[in-house]
mmCIF file with all atom_site columns, C-alpha atoms and ligand atoms in Angstrom:
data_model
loop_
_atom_site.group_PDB
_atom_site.id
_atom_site.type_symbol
_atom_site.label_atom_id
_atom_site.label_alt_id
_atom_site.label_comp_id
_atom_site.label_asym_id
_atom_site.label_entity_id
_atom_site.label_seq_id
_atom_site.pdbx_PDB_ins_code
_atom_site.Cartn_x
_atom_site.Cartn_y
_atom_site.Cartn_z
_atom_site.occupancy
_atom_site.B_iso_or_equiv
_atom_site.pdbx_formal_charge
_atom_site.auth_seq_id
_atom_site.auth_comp_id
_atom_site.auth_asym_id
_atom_site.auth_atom_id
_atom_site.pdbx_PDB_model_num
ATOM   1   C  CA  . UNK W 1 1   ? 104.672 101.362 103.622 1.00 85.00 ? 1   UNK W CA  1
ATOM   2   C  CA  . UNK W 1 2   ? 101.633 101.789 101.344 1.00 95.00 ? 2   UNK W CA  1
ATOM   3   C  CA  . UNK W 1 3   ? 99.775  98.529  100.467 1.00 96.00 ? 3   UNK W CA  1
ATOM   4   C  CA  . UNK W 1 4   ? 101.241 97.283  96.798  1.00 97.00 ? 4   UNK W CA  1
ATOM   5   C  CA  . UNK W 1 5   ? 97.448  98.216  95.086  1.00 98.00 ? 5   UNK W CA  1
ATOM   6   C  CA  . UNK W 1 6   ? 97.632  101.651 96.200  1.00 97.00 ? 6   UNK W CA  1
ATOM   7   C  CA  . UNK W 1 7   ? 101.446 102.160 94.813  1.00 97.00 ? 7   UNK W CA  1
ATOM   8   C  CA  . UNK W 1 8   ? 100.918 100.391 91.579  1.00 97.00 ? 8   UNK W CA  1
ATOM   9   C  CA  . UNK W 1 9   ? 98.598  99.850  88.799  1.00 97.00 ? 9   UNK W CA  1
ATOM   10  C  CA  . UNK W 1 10  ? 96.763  96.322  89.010  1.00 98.00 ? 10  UNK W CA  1
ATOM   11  C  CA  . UNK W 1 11  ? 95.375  94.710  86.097  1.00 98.00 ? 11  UNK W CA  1
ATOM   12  C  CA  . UNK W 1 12  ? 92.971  91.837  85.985  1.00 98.00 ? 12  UNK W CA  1
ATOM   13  C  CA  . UNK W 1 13  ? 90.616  90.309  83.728  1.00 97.00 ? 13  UNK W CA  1
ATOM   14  C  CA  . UNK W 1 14  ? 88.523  87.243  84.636  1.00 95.00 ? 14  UNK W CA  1
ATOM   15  C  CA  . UNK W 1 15  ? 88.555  84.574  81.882  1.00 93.00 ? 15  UNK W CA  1
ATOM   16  C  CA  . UNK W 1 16  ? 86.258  82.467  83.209  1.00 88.00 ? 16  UNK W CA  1
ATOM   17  C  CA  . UNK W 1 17  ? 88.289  79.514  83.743  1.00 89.00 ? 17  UNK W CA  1
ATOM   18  C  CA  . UNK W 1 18  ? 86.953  78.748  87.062  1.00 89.00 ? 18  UNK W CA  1
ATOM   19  C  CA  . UNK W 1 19  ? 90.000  77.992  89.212  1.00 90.00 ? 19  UNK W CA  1
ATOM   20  C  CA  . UNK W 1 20  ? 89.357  80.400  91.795  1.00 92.00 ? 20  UNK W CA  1
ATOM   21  C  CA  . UNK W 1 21  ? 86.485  77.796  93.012  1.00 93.00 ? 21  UNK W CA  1
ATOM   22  C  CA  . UNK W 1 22  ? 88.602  74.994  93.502  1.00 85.00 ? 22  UNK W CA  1
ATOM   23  C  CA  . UNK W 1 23  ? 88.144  74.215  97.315  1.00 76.00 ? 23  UNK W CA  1
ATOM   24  C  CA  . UNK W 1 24  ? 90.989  71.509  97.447  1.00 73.00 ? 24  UNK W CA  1
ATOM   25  C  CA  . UNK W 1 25  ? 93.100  71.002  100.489 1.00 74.00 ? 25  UNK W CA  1
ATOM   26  C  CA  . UNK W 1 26  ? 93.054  73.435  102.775 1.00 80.00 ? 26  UNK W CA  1
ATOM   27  C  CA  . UNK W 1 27  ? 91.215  75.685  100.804 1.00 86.00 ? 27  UNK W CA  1
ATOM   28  C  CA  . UNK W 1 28  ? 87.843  76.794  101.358 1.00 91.00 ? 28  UNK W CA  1
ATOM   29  C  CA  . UNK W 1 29  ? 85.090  79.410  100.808 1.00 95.00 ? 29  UNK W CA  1
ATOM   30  C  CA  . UNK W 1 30  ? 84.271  81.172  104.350 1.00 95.00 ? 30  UNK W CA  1
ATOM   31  C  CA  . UNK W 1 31  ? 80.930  82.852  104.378 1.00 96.00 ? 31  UNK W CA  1
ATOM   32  C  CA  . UNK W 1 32  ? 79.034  84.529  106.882 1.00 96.00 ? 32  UNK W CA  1
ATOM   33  C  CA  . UNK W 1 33  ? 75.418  83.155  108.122 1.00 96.00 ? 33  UNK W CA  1
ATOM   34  C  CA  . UNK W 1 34  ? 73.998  86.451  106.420 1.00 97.00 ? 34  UNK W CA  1
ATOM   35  C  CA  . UNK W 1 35  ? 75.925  85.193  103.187 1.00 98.00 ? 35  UNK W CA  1
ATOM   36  C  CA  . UNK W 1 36  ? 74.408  81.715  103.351 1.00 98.00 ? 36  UNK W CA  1
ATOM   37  C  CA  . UNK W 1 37  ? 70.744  83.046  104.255 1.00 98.00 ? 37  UNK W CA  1
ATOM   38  C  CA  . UNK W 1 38  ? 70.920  84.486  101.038 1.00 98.00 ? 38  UNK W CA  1
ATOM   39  C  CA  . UNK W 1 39  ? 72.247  81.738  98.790  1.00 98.00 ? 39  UNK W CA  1
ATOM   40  C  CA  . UNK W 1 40  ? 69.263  79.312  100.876 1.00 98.00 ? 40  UNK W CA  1
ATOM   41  C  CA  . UNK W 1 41  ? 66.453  82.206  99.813  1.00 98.00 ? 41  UNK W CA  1
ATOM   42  C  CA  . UNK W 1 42  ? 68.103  82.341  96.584  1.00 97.00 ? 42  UNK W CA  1
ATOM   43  C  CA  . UNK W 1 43  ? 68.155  78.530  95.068  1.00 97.00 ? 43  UNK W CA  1
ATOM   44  C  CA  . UNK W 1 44  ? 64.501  78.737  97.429  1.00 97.00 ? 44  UNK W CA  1
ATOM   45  C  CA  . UNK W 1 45  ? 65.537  75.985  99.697  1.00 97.00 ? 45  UNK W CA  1
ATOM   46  C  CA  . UNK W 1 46  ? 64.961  74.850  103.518 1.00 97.00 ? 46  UNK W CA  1
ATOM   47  C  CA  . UNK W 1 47  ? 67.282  75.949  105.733 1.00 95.00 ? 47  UNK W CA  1
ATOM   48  C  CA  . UNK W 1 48  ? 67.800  72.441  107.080 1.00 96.00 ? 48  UNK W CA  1
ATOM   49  C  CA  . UNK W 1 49  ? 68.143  70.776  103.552 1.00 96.00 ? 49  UNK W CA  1
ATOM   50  C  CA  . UNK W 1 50  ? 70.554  73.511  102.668 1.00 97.00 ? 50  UNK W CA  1
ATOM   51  C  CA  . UNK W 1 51  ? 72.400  73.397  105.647 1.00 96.00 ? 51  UNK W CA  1
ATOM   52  C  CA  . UNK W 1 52  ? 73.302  69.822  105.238 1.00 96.00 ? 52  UNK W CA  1
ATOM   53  C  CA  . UNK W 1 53  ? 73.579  69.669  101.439 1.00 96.00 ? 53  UNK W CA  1
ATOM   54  C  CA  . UNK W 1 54  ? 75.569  72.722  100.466 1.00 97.00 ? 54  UNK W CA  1
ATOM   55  C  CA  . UNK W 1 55  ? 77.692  74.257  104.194 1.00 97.00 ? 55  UNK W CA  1
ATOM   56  C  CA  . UNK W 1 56  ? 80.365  72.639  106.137 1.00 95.00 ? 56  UNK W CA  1
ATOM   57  C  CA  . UNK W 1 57  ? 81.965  74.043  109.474 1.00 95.00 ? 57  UNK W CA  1
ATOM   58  C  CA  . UNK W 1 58  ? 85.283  73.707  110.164 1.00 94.00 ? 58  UNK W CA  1
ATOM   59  C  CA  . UNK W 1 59  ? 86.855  72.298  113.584 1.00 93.00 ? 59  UNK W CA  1
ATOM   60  C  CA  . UNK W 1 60  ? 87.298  75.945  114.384 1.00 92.00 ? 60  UNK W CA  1
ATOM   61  C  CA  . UNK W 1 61  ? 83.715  77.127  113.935 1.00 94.00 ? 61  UNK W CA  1
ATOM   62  C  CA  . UNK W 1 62  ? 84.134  78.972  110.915 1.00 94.00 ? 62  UNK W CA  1
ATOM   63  C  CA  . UNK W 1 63  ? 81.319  78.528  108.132 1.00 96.00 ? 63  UNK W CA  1
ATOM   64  C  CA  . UNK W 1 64  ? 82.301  77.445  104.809 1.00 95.00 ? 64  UNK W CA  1
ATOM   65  C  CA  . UNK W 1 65  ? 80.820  75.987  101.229 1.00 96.00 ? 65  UNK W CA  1
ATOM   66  C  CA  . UNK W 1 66  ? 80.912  72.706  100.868 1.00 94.00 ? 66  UNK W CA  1
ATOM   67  C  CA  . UNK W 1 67  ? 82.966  70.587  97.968  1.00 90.00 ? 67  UNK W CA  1
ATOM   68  C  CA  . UNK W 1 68  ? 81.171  69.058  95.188  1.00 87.00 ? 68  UNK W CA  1
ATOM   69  C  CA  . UNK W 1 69  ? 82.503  66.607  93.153  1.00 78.00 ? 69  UNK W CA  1
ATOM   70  C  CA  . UNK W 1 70  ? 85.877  66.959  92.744  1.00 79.00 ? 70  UNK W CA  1
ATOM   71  C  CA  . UNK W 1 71  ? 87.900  69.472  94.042  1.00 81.00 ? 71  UNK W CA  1
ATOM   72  C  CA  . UNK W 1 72  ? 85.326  72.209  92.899  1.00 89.00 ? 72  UNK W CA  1
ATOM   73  C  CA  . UNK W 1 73  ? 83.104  74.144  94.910  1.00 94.00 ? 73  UNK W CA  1
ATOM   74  C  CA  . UNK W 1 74  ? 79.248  72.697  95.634  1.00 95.00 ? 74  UNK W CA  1
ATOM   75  C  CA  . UNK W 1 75  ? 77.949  75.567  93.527  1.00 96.00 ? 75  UNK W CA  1
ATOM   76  C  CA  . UNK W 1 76  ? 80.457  75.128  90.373  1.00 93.00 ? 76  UNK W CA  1
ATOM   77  C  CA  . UNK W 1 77  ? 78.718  73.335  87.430  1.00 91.00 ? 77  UNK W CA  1
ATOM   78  C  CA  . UNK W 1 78  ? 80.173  70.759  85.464  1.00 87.00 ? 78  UNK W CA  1
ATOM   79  C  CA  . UNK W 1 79  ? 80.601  73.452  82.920  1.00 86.00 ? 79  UNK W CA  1
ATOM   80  C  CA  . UNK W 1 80  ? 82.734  75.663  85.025  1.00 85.00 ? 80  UNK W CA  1
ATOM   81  C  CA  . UNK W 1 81  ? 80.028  78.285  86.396  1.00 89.00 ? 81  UNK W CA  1
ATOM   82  C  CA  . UNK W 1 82  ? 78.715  79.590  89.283  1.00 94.00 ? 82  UNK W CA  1
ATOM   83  C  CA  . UNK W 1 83  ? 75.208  78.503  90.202  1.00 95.00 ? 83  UNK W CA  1
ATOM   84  C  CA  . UNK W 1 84  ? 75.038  81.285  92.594  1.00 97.00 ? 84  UNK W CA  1
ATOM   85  C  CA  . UNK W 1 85  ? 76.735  83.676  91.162  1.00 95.00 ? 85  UNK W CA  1
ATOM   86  C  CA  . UNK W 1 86  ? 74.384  87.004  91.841  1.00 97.00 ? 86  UNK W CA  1
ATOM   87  C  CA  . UNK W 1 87  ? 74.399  85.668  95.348  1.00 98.00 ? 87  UNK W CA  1
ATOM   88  C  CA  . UNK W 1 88  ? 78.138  84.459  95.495  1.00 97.00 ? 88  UNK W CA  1
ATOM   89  C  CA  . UNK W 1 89  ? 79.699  85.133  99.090  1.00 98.00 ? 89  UNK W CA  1
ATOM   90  C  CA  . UNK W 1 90  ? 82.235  88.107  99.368  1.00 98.00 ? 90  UNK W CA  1
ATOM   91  C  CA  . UNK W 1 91  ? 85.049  86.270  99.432  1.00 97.00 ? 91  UNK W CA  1
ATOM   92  C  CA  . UNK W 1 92  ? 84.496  84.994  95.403  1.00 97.00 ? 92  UNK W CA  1
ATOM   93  C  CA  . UNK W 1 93  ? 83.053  88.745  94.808  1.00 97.00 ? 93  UNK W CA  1
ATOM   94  C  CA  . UNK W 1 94  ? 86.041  90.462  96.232  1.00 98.00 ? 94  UNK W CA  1
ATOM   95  C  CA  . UNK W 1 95  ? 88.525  87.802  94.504  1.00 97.00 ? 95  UNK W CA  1
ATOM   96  C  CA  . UNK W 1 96  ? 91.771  88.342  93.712  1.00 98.00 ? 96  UNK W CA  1
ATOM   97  C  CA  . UNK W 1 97  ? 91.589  91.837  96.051  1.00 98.00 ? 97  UNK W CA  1
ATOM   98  C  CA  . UNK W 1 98  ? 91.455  90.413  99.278  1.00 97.00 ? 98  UNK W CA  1
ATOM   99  C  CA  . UNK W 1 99  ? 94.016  92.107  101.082 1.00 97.00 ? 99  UNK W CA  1
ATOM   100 C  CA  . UNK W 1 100 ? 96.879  89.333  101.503 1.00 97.00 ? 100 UNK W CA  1
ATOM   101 C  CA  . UNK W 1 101 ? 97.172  89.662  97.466  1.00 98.00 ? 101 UNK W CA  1
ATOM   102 C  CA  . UNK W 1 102 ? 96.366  93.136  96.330  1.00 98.00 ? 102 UNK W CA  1
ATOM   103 C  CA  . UNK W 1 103 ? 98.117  94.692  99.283  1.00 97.00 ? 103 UNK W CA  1
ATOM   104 C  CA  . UNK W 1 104 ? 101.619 92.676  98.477  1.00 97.00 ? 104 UNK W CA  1
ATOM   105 C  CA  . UNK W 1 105 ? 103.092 92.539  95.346  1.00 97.00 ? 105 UNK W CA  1
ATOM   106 C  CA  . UNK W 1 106 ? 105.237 89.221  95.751  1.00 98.00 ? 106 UNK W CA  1
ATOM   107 C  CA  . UNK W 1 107 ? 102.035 87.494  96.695  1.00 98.00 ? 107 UNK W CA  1
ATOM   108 C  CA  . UNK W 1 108 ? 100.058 89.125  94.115  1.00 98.00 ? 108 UNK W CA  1
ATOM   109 C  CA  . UNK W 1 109 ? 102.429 87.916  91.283  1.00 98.00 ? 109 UNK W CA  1
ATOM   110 C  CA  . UNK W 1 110 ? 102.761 84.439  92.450  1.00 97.00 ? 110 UNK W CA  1
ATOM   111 C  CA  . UNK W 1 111 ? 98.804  84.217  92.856  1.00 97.00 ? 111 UNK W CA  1
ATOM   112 C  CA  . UNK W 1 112 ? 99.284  84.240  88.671  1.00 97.00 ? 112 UNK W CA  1
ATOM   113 C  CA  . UNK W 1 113 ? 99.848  80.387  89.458  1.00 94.00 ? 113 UNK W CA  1
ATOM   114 C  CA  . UNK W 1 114 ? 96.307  79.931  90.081  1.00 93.00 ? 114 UNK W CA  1
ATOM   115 C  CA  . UNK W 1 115 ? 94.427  82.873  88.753  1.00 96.00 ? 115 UNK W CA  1
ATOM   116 C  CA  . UNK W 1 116 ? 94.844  83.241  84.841  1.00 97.00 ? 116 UNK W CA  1
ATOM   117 C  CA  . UNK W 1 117 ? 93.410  86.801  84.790  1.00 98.00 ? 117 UNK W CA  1
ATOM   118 C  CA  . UNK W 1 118 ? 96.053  88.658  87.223  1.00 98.00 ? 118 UNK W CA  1
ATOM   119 C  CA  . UNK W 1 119 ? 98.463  91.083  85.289  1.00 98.00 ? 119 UNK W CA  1
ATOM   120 C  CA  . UNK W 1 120 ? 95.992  90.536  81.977  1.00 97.00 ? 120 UNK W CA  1
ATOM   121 C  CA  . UNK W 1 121 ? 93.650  92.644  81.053  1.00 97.00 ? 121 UNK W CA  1
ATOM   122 C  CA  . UNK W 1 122 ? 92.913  96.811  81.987  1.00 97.00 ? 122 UNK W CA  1
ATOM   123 C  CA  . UNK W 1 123 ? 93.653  98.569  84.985  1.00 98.00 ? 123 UNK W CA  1
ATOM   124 C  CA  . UNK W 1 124 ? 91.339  98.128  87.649  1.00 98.00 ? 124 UNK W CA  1
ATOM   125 C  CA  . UNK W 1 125 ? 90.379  101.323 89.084  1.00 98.00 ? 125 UNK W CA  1
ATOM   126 C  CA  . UNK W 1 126 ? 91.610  102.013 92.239  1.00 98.00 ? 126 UNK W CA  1
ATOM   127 C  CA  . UNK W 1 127 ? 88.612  102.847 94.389  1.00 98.00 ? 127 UNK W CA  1
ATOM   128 C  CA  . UNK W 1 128 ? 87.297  99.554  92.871  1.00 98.00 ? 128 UNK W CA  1
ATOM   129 C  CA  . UNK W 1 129 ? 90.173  97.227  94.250  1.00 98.00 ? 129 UNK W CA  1
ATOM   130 C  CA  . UNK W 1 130 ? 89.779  99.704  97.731  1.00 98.00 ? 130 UNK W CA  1
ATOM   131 C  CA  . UNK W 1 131 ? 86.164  98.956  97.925  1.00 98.00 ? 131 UNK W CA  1
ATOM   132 C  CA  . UNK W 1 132 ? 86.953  95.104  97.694  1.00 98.00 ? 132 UNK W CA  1
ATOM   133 C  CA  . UNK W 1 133 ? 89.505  95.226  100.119 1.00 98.00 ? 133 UNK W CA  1
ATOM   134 C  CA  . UNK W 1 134 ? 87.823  97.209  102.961 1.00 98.00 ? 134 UNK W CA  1
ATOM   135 C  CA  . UNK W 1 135 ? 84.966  95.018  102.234 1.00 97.00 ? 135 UNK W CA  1
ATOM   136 C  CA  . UNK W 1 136 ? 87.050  91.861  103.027 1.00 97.00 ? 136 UNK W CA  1
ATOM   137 C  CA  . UNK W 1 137 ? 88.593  93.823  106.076 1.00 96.00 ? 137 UNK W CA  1
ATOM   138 C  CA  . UNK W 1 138 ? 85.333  94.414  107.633 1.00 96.00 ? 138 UNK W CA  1
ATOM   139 C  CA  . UNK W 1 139 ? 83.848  91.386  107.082 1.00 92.00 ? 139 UNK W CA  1
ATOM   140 C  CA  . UNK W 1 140 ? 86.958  89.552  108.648 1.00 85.00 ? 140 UNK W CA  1
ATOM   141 C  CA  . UNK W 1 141 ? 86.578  91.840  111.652 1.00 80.00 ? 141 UNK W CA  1
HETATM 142 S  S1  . SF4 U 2 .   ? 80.216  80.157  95.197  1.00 72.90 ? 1   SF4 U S1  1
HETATM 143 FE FE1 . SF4 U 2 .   ? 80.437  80.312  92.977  1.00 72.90 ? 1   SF4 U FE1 1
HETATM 144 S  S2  . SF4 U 2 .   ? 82.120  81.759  92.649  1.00 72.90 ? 1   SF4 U S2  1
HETATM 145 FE FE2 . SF4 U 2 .   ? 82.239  81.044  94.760  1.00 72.90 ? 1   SF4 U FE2 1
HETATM 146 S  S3  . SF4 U 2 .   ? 83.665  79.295  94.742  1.00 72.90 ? 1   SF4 U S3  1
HETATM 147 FE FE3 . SF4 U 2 .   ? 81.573  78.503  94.531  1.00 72.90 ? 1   SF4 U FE3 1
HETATM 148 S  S4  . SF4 U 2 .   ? 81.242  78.307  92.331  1.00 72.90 ? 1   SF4 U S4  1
HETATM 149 FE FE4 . SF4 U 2 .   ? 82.993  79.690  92.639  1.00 72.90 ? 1   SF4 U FE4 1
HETATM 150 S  S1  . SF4 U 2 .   ? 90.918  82.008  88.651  1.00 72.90 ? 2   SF4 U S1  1
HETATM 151 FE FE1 . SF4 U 2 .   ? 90.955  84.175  88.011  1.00 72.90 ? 2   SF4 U FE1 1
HETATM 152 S  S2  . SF4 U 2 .   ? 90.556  84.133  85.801  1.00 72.90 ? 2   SF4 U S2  1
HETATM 153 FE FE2 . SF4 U 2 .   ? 89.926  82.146  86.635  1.00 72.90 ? 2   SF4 U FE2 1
HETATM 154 S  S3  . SF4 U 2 .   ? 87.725  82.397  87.122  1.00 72.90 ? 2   SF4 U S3  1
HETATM 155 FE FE3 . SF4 U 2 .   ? 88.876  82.878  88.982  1.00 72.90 ? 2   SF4 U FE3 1
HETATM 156 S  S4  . SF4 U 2 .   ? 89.135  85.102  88.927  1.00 72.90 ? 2   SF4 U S4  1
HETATM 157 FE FE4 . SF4 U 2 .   ? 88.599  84.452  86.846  1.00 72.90 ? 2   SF4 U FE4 1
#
């Protein structure tokens, strides 16, 4: 069966509201070294200060953002923004069409719970959501 974004019409509208970079739990923000390069050259850091400060890797080996305080996201500002955002990694570009949400409609709707914008909004065009989701595909190998 087709994946749920390429049978039906999705609709999403980011408010704003920031939830998306809450990294509680078991929940974190993977990047790729490529991805993190470019937030270091970006906020015009050392690598070795910016290693420490801002990336975390998991027991498994994979690279990830670190918390700040709170629950949020190191690069989440007190006011709910991204201080990286033209350099944000894929996985916040791409969100909510990664592939385990767009593609199934069950998980799609109950991702409402955490992301304000889904079913709000105008219809996303369709090679847009494709674009994100191939993106995330590749990237995840
Ligand atoms: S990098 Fe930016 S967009 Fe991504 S989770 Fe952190 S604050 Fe949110
Ligand atoms: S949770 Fe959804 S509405 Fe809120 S900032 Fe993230 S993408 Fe936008």
């Amino acid at each position: 069966m087709q994946p749920f974004f390429e049978r039906f019409s999705l609709r999403f509208s980011c408010t704003q509201c920031g939830k998306c970079c809450i990294t509680a739990g078991d929940y974190h923000v993977f990047l790729t070294e490529s991805e993190a390069q470019e937030i270091c050259s970006h906020l015009q850091l050392s690598r070795g200060w910016f290693r420490r400060r801002y990336l975390r890797r998991l027991e498994e080996g994979d690279l990830v953002l670190a918390s700040g305080t709170g629950d949020g996201c190191v690069f989440l500002s007190a006011r709910g923004h991204c201080r990286v955002y033209p350099v944000r990694p894929l996985q916040c570009r791409s969100y909510p069409f990664w592939p385990e949400l767009a593609g199934n409609a069950r998980a799609w709707n109950r991702e409402m719970r955490r992301c304000e914008g889904i079913n709000q909004g105008e219809v996303v065009p369709l090679a847009s959501i494709r674009r994100k989701v191939k993106a995330c595909l590749e990237q995840d190998g």
